Short mmCIF file of C-alpha atoms in Angstrom, two decimals:
data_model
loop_
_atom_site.label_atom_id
_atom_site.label_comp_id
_atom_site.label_asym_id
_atom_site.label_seq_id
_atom_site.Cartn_x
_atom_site.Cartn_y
_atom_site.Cartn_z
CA UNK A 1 12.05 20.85 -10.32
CA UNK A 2 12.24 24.65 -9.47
CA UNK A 3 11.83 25.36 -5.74
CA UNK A 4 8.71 27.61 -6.65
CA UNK A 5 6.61 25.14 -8.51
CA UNK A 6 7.39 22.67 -5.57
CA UNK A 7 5.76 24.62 -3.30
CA UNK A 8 2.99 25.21 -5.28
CA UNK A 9 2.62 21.61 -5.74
CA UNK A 10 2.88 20.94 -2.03
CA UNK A 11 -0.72 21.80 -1.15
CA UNK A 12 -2.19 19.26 -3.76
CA UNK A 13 0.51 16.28 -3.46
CA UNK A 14 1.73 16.38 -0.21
CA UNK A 15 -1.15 15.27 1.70
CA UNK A 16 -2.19 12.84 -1.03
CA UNK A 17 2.11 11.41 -1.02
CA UNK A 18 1.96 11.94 2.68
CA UNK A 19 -1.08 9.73 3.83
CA UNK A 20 -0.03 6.81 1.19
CA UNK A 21 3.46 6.12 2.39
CA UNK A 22 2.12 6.66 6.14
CA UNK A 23 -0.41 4.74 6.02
CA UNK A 24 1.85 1.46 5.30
CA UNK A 25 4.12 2.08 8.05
CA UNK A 26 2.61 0.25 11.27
CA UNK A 27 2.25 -2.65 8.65
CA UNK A 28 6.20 -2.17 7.87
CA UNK A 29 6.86 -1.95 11.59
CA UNK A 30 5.16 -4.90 12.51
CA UNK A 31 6.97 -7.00 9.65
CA UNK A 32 10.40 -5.75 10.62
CA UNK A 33 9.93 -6.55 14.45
CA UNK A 34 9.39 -10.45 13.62
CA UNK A 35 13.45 -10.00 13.20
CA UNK A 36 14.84 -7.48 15.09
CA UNK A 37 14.45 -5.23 18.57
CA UNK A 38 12.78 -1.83 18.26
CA UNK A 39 15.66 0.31 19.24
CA UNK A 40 18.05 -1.78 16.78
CA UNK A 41 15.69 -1.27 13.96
CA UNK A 42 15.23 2.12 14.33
CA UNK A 43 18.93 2.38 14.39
CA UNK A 44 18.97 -0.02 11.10
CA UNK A 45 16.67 2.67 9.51
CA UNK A 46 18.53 5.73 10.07
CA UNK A 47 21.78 4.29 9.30
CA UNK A 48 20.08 3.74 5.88
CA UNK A 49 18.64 7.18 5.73
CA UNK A 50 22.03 8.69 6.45
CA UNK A 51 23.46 6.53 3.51
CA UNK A 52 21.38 8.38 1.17
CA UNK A 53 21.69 12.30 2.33
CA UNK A 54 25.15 11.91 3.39
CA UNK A 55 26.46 11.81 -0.70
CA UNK A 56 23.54 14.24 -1.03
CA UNK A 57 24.86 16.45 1.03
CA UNK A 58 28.57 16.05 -0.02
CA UNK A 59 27.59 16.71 -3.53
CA UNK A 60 25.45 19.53 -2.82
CA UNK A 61 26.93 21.34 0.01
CA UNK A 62 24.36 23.07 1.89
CA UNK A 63 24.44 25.22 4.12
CA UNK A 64 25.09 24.82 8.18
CA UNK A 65 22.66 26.26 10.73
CA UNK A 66 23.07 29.03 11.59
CA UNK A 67 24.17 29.61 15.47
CA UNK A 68 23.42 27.41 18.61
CA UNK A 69 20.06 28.17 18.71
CA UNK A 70 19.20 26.80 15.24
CA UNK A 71 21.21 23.51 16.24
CA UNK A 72 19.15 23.44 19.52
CA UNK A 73 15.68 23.25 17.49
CA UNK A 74 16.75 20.91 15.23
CA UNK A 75 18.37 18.64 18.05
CA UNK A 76 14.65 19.17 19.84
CA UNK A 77 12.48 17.97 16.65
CA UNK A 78 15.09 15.06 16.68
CA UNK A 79 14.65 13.81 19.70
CA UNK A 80 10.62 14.24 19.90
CA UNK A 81 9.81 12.63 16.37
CA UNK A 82 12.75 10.77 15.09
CA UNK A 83 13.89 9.59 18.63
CA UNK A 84 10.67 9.71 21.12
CA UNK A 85 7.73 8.65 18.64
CA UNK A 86 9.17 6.44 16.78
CA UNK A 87 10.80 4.03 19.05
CA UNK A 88 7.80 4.52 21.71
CA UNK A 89 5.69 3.03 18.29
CA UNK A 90 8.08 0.35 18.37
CA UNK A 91 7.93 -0.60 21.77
CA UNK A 92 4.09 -0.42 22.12
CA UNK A 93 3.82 -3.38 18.93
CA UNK A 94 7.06 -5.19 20.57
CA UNK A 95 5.00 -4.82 23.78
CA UNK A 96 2.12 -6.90 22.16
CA UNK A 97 -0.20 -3.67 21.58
CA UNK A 98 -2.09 -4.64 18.19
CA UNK A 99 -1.40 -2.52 15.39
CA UNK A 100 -4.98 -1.54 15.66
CA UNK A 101 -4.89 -0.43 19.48
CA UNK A 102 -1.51 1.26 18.62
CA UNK A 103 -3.72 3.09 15.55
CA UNK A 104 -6.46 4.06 17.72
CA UNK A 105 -4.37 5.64 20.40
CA UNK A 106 -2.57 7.18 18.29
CA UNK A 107 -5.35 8.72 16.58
CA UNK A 108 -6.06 11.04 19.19
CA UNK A 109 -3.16 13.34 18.05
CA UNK A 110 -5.26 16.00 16.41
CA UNK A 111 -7.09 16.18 18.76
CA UNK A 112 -4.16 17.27 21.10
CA UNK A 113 -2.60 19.58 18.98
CA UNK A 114 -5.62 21.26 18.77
CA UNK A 115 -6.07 21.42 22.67
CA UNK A 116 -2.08 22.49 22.77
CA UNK A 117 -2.37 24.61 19.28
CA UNK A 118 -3.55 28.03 21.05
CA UNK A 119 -1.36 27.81 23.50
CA UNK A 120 1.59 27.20 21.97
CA UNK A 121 1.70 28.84 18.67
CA UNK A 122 -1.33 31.27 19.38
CA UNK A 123 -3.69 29.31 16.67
CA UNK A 124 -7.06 29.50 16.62
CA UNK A 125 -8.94 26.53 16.55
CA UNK A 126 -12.90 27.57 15.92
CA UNK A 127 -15.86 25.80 15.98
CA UNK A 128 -16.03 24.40 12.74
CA UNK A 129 -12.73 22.62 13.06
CA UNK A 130 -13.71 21.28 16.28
CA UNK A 131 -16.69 19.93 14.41
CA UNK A 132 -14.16 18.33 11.78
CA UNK A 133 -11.64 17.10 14.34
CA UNK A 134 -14.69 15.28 16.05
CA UNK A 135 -15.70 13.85 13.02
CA UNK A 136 -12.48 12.24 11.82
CA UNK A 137 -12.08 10.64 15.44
CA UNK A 138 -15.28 8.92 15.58
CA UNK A 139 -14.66 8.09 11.88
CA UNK A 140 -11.19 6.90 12.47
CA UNK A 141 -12.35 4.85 15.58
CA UNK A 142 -15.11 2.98 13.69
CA UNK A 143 -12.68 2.08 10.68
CA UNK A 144 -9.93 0.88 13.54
CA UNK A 145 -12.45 -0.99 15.48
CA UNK A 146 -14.66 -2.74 13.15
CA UNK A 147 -11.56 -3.88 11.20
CA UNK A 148 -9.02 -4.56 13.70
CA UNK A 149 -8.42 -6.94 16.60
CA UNK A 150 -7.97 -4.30 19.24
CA UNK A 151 -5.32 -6.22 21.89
CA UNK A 152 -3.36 -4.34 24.55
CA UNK A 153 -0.50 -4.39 27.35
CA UNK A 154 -0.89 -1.30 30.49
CA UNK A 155 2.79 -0.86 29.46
CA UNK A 156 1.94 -0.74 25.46
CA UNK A 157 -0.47 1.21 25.87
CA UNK A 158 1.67 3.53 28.31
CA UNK A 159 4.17 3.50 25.38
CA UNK A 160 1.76 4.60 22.67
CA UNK A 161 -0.08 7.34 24.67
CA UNK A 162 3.77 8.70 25.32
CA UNK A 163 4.46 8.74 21.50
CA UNK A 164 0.92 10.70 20.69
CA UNK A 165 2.37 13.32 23.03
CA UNK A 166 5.41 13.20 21.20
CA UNK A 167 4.69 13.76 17.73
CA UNK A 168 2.08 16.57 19.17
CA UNK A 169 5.15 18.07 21.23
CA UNK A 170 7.30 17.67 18.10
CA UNK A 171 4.00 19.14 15.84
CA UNK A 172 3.74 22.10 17.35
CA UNK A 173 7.14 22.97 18.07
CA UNK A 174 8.09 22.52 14.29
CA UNK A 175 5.42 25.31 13.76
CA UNK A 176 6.53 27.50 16.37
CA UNK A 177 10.66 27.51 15.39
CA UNK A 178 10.95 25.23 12.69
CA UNK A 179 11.38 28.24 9.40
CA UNK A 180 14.34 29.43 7.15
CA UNK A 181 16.45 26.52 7.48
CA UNK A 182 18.08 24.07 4.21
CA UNK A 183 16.12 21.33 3.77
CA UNK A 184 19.03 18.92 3.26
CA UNK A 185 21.18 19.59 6.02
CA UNK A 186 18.31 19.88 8.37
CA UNK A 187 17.32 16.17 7.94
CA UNK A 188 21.11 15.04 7.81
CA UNK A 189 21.45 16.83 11.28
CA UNK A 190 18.10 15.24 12.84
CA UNK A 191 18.83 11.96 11.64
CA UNK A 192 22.47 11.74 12.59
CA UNK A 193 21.69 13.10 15.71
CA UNK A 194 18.56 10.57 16.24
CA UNK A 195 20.81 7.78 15.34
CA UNK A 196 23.63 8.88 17.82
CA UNK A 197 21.65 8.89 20.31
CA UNK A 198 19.77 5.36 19.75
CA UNK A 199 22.90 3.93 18.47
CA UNK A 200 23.66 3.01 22.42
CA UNK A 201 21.03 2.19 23.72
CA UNK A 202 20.84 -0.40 21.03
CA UNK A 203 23.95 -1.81 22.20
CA UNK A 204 23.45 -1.97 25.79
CA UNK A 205 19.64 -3.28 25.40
CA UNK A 206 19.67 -5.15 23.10
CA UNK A 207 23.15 -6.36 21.37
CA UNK A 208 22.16 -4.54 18.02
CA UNK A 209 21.43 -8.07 17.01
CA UNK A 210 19.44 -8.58 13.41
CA UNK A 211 18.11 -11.38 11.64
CA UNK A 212 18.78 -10.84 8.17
CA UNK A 213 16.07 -11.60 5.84
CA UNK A 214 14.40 -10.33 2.36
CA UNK A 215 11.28 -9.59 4.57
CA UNK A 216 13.68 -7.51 6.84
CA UNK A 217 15.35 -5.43 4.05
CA UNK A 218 11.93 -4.58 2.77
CA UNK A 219 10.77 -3.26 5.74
CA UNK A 220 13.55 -0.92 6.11
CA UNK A 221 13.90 0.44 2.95
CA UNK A 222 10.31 1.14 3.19
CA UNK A 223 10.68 3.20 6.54
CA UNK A 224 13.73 4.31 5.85
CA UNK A 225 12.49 5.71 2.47
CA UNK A 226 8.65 6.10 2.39
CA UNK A 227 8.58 7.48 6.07
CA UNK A 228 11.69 8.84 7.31
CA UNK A 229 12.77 10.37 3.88
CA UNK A 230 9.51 11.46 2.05
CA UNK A 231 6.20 11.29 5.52
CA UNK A 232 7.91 13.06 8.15
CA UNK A 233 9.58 16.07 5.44
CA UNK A 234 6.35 16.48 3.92
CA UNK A 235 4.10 16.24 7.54
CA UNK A 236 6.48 19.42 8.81
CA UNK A 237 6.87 20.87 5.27
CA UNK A 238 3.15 21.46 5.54
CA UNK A 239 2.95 21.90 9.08
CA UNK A 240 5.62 24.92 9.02
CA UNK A 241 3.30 26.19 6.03
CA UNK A 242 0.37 25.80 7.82
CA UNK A 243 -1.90 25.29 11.63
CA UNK A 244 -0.96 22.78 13.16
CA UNK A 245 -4.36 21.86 14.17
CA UNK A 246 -5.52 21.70 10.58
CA UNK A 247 -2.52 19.55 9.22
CA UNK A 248 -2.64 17.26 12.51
CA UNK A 249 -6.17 16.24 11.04
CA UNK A 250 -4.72 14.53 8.14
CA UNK A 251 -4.04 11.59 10.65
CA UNK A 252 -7.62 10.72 10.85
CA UNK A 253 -7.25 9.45 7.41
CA UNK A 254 -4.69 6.87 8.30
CA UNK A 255 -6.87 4.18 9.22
CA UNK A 256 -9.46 4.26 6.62
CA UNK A 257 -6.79 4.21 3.92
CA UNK A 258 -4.38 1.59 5.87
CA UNK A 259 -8.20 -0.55 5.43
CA UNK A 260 -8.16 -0.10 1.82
CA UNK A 261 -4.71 -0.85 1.12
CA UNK A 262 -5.04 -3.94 3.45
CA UNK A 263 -8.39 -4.66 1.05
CA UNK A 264 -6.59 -4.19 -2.50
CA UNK A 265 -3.14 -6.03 -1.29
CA UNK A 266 -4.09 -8.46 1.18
CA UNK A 267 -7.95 -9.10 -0.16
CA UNK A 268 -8.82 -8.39 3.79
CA UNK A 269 -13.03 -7.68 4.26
CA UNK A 270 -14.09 -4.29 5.14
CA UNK A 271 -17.49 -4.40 7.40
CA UNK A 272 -20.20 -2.36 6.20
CA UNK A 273 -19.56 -0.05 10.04
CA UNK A 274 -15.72 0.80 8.70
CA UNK A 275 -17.27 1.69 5.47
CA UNK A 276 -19.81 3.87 6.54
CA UNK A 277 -16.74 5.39 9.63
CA UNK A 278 -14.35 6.27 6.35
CA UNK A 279 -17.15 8.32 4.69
CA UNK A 280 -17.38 10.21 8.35
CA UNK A 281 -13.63 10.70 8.77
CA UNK A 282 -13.28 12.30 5.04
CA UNK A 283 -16.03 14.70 5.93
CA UNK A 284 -14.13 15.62 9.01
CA UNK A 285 -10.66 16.20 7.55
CA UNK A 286 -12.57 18.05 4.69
CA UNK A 287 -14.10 20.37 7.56
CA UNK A 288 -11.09 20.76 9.75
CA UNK A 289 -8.59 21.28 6.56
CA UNK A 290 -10.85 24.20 5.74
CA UNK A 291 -8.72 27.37 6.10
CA UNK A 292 -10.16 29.87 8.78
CA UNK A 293 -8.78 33.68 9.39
CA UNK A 294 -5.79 34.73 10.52
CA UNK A 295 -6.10 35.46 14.17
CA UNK A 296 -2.77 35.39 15.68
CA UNK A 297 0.52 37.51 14.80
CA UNK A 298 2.44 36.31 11.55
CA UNK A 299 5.04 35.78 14.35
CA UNK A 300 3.28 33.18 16.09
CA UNK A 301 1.89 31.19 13.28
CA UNK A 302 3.72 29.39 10.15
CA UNK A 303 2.55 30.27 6.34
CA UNK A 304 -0.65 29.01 5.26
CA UNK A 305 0.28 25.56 3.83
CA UNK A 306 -1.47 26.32 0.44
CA UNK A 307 -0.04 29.53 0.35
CA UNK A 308 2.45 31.28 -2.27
CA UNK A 309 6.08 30.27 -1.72
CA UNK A 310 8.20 33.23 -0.18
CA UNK A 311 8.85 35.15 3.28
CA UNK A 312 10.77 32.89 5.72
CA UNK A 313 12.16 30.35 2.78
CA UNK A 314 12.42 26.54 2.76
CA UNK A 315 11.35 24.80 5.40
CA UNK A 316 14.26 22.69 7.00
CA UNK A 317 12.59 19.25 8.50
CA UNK A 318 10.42 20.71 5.82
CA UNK A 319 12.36 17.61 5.41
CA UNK A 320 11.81 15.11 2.23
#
């Protein structure tokens, strides 16, 4: 597909491609941690996400970044999503957090970008999408706790609070440096890098042992693929397009359509309360997605994520 009527497509399928294959992944997680430790897992993962862009990249030969300082941002974005989030994730489920407590902490993200947002990349986050942001929390809560058994250790919930900072660290600083570079070589260089550095402390902490089973290989392709290779490109494809803030909302989503893929899958009830806190949480990602003026320097802020492809190119973690 021509690069142009990708990014045209972007604003209509990514969010929709985006929340589906998210959505499954704390299910995924959970699965694959019945068989292995969190840091081996992670390194299981990335080993098969370099399998696939390493003959991609061979093939297509992109180009390198450009300079130390390009290598430095990418190595940054690395370690706070790939590295930081994910494995703290890991270690708050291994840590007996339910996937539900994990959810709802985790749900607070927007919400810190947009506290972070006008500091760090100048954006302007107004009343309105304070009003949507607002919204999608207390929709997002009342999906997560009506539905979920809502169990927690101090240390697993230490571990998930530290991996909502994270992906807002690694949110915002995609928007604030993350523009011009390949697409393909910018996820080979995060993931090799992310899997040199957890390849390790795997080792030392936990033997790199796995159980091989079906349930196992399932679980990985689908993070490997569905999250690694597809979520995380598209969620800093359209945050480097776009505010932070207003992308970061997106997440308040997760939980209502986690419930309805656990209701169509798994026949699992839904209680009239989650209903009800899924209608909320649409509104307010429909409010806080709205687009609202420009009101920092084109410097400071990323392209509008719905907005004509050109200016600073491709996004690289623009990844997927």
């Amino acid at each position: 597909m021509p690069e142009g009527r990708f990014q045209n497509l972007l604003p209509v399928l990514g969010p929709v491609v985006f929340l589906v294959l998210w959505s499954g992944g704390f299910i995924a997680v959970r699965i694959g941690l019945l068989d292995v430790g969190p840091l081996t897992f992670l390194v299981v993962r990335y080993l098969v996400v370099l399998a696939v862009l390493v003959p991609l990249a061979m093939a297509v030969r992109p180009a390198l970044p450009a300079g130390r300082s390009a290598w430095g941002h990418l190595a940054v974005t690395a370690l706070l999503i790939q590295v930081l989030y994910f494995a703290l994730i890991n270690f708050s489920l291994e840590l007996r957090t339910s996937a539900a407590g994990v959810a709802l902490i985790v749900s607070l993200q927007p919400i810190l970008v947009a506290l972070a947002a006008p500091k760090v990349t100048g954006e302007r986050v107004g009343v309105a999408r304070w009003t949507g942001l607002a919204l999608g929390l207390a929709g997002a809560a009342a999906v997560i706790v009506t539905r979920g058994d809502i169990r927690a250790s101090p240390l697993g919930v230490l571990a998930a609070v530290a991996a909502a900072c994270a992906i807002t660290a690694g949110t915002l600083y995609e928007q604030r440096f993350g523009s011009g570079r390949d697409l393909l070589m910018a996820n080979l260089v995060q993931y090799g890098l992310a899997f040199l550095a957890l390849l390790p402390l795997a080792y030392a902490l936990e033997g790199l042992r796995v159980h091989a089973t079906p349930r196992f290989g399932l679980a990985v392709a689908y993070l490997a693929v569905g999250n690694s290779l597809i979520s995380i490109t598209l969620l800093l494809a359209m945050v480097r397009r776009g505010e932070a803030a207003r992308v970061s909302a997106l997440f308040f989503l997760v939980p209502p359509l986690a419930g309805l893929m656990a209701l169509a899958l798994l026949g699992e009830s839904i209680p009239p309360v989650a209903w009800v806190g899924m209608g909320v949480a649409a509104a307010g990602v429909m409010i806080a997605t709205r687009r609202q003026p420009p009101s920092a320097s084109p410097a400071r802020r990323g392209r509008p994520w719905n907005s004509p492809a050109g200016g600073t190119g491709r996004s690289g973690d623009e990844q997927l």
